[in-house]
XYZ file of C-alpha atoms in Angstrom:
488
model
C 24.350 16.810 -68.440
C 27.492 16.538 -66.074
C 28.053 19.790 -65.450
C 24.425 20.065 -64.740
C 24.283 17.848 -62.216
C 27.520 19.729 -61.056
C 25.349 23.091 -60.665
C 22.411 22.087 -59.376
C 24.425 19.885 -56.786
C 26.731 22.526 -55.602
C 23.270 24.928 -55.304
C 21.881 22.223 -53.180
C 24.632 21.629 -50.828
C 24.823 25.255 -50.672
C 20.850 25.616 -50.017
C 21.248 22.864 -47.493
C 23.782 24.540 -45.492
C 22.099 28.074 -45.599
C 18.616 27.120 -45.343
C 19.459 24.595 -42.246
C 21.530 27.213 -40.459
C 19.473 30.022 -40.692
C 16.296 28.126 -39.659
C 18.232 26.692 -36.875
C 20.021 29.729 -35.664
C 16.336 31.253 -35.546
C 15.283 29.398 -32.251
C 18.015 26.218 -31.795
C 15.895 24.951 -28.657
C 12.475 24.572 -30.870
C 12.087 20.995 -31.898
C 10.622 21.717 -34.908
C 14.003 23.502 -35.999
C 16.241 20.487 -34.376
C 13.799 17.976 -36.853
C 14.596 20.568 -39.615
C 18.303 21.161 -38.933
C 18.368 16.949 -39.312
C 16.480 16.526 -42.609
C 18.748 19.560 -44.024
C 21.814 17.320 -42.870
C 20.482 14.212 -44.952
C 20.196 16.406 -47.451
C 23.291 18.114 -47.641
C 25.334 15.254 -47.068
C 23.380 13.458 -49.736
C 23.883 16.499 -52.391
C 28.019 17.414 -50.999
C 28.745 13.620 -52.153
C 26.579 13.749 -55.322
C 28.626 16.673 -55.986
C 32.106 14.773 -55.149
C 30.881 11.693 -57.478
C 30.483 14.043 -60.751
C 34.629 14.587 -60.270
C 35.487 11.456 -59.435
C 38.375 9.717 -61.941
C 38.485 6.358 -60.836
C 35.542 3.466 -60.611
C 36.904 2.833 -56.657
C 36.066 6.674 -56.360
C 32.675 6.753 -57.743
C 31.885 3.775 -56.176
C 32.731 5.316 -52.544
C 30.845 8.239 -53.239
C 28.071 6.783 -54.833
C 27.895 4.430 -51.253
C 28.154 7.175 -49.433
C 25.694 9.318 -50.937
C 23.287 6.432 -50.821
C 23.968 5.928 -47.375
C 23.162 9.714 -46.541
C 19.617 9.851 -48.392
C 19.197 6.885 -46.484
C 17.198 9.381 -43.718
C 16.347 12.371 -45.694
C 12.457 10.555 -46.123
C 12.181 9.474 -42.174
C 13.827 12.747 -41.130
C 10.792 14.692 -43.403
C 7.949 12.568 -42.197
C 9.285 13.114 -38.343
C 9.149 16.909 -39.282
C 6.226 16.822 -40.866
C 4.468 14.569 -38.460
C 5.726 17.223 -35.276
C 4.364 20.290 -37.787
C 0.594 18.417 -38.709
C 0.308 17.759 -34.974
C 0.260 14.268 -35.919
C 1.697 11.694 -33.179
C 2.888 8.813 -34.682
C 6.039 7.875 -32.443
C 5.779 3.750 -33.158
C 5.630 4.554 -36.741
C 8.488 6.942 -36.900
C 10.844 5.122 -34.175
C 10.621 1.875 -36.859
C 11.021 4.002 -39.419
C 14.405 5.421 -37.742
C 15.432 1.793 -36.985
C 15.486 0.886 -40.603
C 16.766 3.760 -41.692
C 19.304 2.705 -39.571
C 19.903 -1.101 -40.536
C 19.960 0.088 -44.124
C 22.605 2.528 -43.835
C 24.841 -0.251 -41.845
C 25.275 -1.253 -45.657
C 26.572 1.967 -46.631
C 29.884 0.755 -47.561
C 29.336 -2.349 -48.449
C 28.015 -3.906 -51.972
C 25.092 -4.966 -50.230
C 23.587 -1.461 -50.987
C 25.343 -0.577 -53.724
C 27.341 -3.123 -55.586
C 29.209 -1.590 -58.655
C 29.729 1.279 -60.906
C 29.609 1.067 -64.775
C 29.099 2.961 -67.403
C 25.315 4.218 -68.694
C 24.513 6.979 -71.420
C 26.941 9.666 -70.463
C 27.907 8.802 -67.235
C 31.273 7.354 -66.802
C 30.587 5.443 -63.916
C 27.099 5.260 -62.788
C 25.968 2.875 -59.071
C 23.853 -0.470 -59.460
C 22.030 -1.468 -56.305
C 22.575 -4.633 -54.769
C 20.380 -6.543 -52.431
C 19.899 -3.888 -50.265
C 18.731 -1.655 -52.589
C 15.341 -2.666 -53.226
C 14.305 -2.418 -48.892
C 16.122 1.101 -49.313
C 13.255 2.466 -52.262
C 10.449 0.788 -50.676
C 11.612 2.680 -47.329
C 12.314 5.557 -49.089
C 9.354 5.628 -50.737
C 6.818 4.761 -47.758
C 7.849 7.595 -45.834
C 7.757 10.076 -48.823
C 3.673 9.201 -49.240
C 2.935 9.205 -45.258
C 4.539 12.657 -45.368
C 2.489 14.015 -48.502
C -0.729 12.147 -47.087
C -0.087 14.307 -43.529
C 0.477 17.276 -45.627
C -2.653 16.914 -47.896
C -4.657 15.818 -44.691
C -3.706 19.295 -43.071
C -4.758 20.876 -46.379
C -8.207 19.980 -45.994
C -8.983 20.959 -42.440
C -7.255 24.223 -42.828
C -9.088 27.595 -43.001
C -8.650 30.093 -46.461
C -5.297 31.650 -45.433
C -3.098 28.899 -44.065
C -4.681 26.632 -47.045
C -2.722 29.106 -49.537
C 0.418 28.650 -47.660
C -0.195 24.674 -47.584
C -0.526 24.522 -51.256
C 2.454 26.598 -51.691
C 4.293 24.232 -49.297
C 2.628 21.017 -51.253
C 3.527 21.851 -54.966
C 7.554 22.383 -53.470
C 7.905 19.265 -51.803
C 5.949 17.267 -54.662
C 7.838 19.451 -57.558
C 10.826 18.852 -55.467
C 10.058 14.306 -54.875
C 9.735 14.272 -58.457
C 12.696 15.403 -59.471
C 14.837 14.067 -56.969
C 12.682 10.717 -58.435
C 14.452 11.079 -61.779
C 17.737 10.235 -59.953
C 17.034 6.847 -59.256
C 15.462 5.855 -63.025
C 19.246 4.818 -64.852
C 19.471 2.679 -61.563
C 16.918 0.414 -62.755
C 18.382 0.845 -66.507
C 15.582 3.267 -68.026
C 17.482 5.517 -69.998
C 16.447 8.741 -68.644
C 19.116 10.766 -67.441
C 18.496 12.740 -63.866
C 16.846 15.471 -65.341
C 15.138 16.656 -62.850
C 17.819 17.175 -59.909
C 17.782 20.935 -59.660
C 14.204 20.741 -58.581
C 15.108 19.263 -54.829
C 16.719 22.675 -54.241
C 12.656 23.706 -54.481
C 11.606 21.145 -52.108
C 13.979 21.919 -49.544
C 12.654 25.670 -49.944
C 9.008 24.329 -49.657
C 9.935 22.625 -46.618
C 11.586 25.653 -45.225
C 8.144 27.648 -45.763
C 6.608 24.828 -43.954
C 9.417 24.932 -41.103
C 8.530 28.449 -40.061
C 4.454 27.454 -39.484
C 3.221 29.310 -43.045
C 4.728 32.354 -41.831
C 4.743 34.280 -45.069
C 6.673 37.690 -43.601
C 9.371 35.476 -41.898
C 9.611 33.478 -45.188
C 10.035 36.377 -47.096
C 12.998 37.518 -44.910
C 14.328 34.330 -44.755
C 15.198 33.802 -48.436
C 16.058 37.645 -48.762
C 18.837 36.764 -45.877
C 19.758 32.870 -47.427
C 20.133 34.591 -50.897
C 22.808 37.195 -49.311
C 24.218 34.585 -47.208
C 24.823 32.450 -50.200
C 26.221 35.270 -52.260
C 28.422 36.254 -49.195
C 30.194 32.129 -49.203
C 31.075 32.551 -52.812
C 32.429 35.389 -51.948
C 34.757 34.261 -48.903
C 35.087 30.166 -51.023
C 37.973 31.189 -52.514
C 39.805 32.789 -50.066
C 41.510 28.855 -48.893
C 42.456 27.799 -52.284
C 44.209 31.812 -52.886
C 46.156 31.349 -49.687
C 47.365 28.116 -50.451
C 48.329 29.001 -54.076
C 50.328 32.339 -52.685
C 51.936 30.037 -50.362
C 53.249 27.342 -53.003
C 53.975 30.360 -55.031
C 55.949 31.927 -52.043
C 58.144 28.399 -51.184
C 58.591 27.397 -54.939
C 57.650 23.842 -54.125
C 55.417 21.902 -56.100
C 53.149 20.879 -52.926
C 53.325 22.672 -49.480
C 55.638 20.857 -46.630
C 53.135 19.388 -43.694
C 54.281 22.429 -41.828
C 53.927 25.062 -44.174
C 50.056 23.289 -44.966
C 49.749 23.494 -40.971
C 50.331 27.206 -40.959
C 48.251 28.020 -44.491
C 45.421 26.514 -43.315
C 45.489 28.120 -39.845
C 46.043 31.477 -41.497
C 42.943 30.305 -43.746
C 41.166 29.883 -40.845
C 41.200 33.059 -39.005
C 41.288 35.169 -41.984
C 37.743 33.297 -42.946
C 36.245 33.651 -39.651
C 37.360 37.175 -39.458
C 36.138 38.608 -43.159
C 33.034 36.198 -42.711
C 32.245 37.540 -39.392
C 32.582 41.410 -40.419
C 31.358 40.691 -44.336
C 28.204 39.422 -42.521
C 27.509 42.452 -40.333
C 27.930 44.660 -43.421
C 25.652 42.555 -45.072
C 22.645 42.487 -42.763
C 23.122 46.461 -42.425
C 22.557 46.482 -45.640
C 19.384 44.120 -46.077
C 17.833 46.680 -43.071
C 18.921 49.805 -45.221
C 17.289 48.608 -48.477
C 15.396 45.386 -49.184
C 14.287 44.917 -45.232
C 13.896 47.987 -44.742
C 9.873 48.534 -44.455
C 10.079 45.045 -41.747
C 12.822 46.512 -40.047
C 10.932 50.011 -39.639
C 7.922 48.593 -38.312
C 9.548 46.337 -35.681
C 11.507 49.247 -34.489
C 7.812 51.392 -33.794
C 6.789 48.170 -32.001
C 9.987 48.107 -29.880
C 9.348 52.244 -29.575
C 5.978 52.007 -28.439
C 6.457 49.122 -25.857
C 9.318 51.868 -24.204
C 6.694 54.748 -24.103
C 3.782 52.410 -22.859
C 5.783 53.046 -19.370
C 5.642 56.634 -19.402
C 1.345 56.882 -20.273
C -0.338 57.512 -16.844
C -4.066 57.502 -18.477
C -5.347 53.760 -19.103
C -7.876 55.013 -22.148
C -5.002 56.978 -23.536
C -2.564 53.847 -23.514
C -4.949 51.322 -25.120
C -6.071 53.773 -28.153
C -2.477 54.613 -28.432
C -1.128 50.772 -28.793
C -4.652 49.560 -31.317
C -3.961 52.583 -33.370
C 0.099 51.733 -33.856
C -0.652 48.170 -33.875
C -3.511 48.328 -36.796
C -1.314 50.957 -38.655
C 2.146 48.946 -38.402
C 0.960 45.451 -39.181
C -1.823 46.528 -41.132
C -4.362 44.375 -39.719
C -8.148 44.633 -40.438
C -8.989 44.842 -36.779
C -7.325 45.278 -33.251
C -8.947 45.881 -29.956
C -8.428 45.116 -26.335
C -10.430 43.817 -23.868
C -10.099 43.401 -20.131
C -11.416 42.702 -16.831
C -12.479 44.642 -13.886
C -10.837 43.968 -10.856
C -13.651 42.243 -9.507
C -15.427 40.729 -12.748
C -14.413 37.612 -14.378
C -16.022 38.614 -17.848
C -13.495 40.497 -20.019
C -15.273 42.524 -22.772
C -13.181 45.475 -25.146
C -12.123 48.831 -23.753
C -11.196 50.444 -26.913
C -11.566 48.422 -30.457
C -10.934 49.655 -33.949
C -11.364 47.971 -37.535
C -14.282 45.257 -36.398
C -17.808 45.207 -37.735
C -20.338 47.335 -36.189
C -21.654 46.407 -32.785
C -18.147 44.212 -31.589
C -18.031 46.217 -28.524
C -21.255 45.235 -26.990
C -21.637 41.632 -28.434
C -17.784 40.274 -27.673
C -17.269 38.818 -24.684
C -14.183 36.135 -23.087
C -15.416 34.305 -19.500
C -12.610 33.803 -17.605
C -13.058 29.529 -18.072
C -13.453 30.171 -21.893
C -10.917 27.886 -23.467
C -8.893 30.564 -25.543
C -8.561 32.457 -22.124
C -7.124 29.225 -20.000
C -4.726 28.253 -23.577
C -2.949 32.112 -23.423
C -3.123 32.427 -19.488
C -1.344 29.260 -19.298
C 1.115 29.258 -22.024
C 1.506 33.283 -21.629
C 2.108 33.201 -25.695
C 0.477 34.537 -28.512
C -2.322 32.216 -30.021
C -2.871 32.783 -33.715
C -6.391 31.242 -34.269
C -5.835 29.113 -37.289
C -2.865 27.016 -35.371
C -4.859 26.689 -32.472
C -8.009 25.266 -34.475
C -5.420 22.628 -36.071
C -3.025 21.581 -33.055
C -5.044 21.975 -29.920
C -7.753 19.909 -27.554
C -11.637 19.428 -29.583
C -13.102 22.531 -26.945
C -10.208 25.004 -28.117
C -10.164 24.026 -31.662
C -13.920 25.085 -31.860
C -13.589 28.035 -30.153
C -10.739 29.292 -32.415
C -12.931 28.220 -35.214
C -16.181 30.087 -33.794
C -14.432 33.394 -33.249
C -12.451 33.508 -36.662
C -15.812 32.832 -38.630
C -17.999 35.362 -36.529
C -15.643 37.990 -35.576
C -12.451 37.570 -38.089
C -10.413 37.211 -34.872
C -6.987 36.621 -36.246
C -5.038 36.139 -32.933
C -4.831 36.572 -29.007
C -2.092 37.646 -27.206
C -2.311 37.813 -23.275
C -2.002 40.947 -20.839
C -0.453 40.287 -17.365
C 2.112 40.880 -14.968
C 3.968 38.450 -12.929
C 0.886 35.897 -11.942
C -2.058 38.170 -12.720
C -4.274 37.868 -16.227
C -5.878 40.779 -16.889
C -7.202 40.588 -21.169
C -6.067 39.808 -24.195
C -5.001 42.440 -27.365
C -7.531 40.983 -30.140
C -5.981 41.399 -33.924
C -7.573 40.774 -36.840
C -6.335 39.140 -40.374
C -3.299 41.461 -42.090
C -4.296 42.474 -45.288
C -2.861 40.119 -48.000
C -3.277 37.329 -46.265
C 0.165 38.213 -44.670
C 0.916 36.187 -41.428
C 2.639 37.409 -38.029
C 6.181 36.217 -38.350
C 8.026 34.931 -34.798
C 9.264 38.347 -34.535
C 6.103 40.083 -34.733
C 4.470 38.293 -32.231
C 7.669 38.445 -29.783
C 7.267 42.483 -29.929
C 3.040 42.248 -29.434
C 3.973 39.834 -26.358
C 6.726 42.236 -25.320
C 4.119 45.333 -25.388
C 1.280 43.822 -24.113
C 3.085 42.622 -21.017
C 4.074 46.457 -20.711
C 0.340 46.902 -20.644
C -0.145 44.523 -18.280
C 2.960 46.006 -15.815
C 1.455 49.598 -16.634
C -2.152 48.238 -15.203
C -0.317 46.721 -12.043
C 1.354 49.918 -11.553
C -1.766 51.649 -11.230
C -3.631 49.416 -9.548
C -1.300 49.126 -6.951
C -1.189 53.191 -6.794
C -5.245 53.156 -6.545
C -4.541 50.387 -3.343
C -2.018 52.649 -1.786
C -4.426 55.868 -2.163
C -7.311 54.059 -0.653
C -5.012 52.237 2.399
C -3.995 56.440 2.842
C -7.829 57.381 3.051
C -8.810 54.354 5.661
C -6.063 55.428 7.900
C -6.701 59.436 7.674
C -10.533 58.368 8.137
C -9.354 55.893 11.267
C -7.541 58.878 12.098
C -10.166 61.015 11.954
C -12.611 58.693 13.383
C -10.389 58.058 16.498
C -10.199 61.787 16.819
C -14.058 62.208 16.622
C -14.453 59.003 19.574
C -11.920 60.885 21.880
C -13.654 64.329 21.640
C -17.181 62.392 21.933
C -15.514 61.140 25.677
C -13.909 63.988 27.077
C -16.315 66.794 25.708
């Protein structure tokens, strides 16, 4: 059982650290990633000193890790109900700033026997913590938070459409899976002799909550445990590069422990010589991932990025929307795509070119330029994929999103302009699988269909310019005419 609880909590420390940095690195000034990159830190912390405790020799050590520990978990609940609260669209700021504050008070009592009060031992465990006073506040905390964030979760469940319901059970059954084992923890504290049996499941909640962090993304998921599973690989690869170093150099100076400066300079050396290999291990690594396992993602972003570069070059208007609804449907395999757009005097934007929608789309779908969906993308100039809007926006948008995904299988929107002017929206339709549009994926159909809209300026402006050069040849002209009319 100890060198369980060894494994599974040096694979959740390392989890933690991957996991938190990789969702983080993804977009660092999205709140939702900042709320993430905190709970991971809870959780780390809390799993790095569970991992010290299992080695420690001495009560006075277990019984400073044990404190510590405690005092860590102390905000991995209130750091998950924030996050989940921000994800649901749920406000709740009175209920979450209290819960902060006693998160707070509580771990004031990290290091003192309020919280925990001794170590002893119980069934194999050499020195296992007893909770003091504090203790008891710390559960009922601990375990408030935990059922606000499943009740937000299972709430969100039940007003979600087919495909995002999928990816909120998935999300559920983690995070429970994951409670319930971390739950076994905390039995021997209250002297039921159950040993923590079930600690290697909070590595699968932290995963489930990582599928929630990126919005039920299933693609960027996907790629996101392909690259945490190298990434972990990689750092126990490059781990025991600082222990080598500093074994060659005790080896090298024949002393039994290094002189402070010889340490100084070993560890230095460490340093660089880690940063280095993990820095040029990591490019190696991710050329790899795009050469094998990534390899279909990668190729399909890069005909995205391709055909936003020709979009420039296409001088006919028909020929440029067939060419970016037949690459579109083809690369992210969607059920439907079309695009519809205005005239330059009409406010009513109907489809141009469509392809995959049931018969008749053309001539019954139609977006008024005060039509909810319109004024969300014009102002926002992002993507809207239907299914987030009907959860997290205003009562007249939610319905909307809700209409046009149950009549017309409209998936998402994504808006075409240039500079201040809105001129339609590319229409997609479900991808097959019930496969969602990663962050990437909708960057490069953003990126394109603002080439569309800079490609309709363009030619608009050309059409301007050719008429202002026909009123002055006709003034010309006209002029001409008056002057031979006076003086024939």
């Amino acid at each position: 059982m100890i060198l369980y609880c060894i494994i599974t909590a040096f694979l959740n420390v390392l989890g933690g650290v991957v996991l938190g940095l990789s969702v983080f690195v993804r977009n660092p000034g999205e709140r939702q990633n900042q709320l993430f990159s905190w709970f991971t830190v809870s959780f780390t912390l809390w799993s790095f000193f569970y991992l010290l405790w299992q080695f420690a020799q001495t009560p006075e050590e277990a019984l400073l890790y044990t404190r510590l520990l405690l005092g860590s978990s102390t905000f991995i609940p209130i750091t998950y109900y924030h996050f989940v609260s921000r994800l649901t669209g749920q406000a709740n700021r009175v209920e979450i700033r209290i819960g902060y504050l006693v998160a707070v008070v509580i771990a004031a009592f990290t290091l003192t026997p309020y919280l925990v009060a001794k170590v002893e031992p119980e069934l194999m465990f050499a020195f296992w913590p007893k909770g003091g006073p504090v203790f008891i506040p710390y559960i009922l905390h601990f375990a408030y938070f935990t059922v606000r964030a499943w009740t937000a979760l299972f709430s969100a469940f039940r007003q979600s459409s087919h495909g995002r319901r999928n990816q909120l059970g998935y999300v559920i059954f983690c995070t429970v899976a994951g409670w319930i084992g971390g739950l076994t923890n905390f039995l021997l504290w209250f002297d039921i002799p159950i040993p923590p049996i079930g600690n290697g499941l909070a590595l699968i909640y932290i995963v489930g909550v990582g599928y929630a962090m990126i919005r039920f993304r299933l693609v960027e998921i996907n790629l996101l445990v392909v690259r945490m599973i190298s990434y972990a690989l990689l750092i126990l690869v490059v781990t025991p590069i600082i222990p080598l170093i500093f074994k060659t150099a005790i080896w090298l100076t024949g002393e039994t422990a290094l002189p402070e400066a010889t340490f100084y300079v070993a560890s230095t050396f460490s340093a660089g010589f880690i940063f280095v290999a993990g820095y040029l291990l990591k490019k190696r690594v991710d050329r790899l991932l795009e050469g094998t396992l990534l390899r279909e993602e990668y190729r399909g972003r890069n005909h995205l990025r391709h055909l936003a570069q020709r979009i420039a070059s296409i001088s006919d208007e028909s020929e440029m929307f067939r060419e970016v609804i037949d690459s579109v449907q083809t690369t992210l395999n969607t059920s439907g795509a079309a695009v519809a757009v205005r005239g330059e005097l009409e406010t009513e934007m109907a489809p141009v070119v469509s392809l995959g929608f049931s018969e008749g789309f053309d001539e019954r779908f139609r977006l008024e330029e005060d039509d909810p969906l319109v004024r969300l993308v014009q102002r926002s100039r992002k993507a809207a994929l239907l299914e987030e809007v009907e959860m997290e926006s205003d009562e007249a948008s939610s319905e909307r999103a809700r209409t046009l995904w149950k009549q017309e299988r409209i998936f998402a929107l994504i808006p075409i302009h240039a500079d201040t002017v809105f001129y339609g929206v590319l229409i997609l339709g479900p991808r097959a699988g019930h496969r969602l549009f990663s962050g990437n994926d909708l960057s490069l159909l953003e990126s394109i269909c603002l080439q569309i809209g800079l490609n309709l300026r363009s030619r608009q402006l050309e059409r301007r310019a050719s008429q202002a050069e026909k009123l002055i040849s006709l003034g010309t002209l006209a002029a001409g005419l008056a002057h031979e009319l006076r003086n024939p």
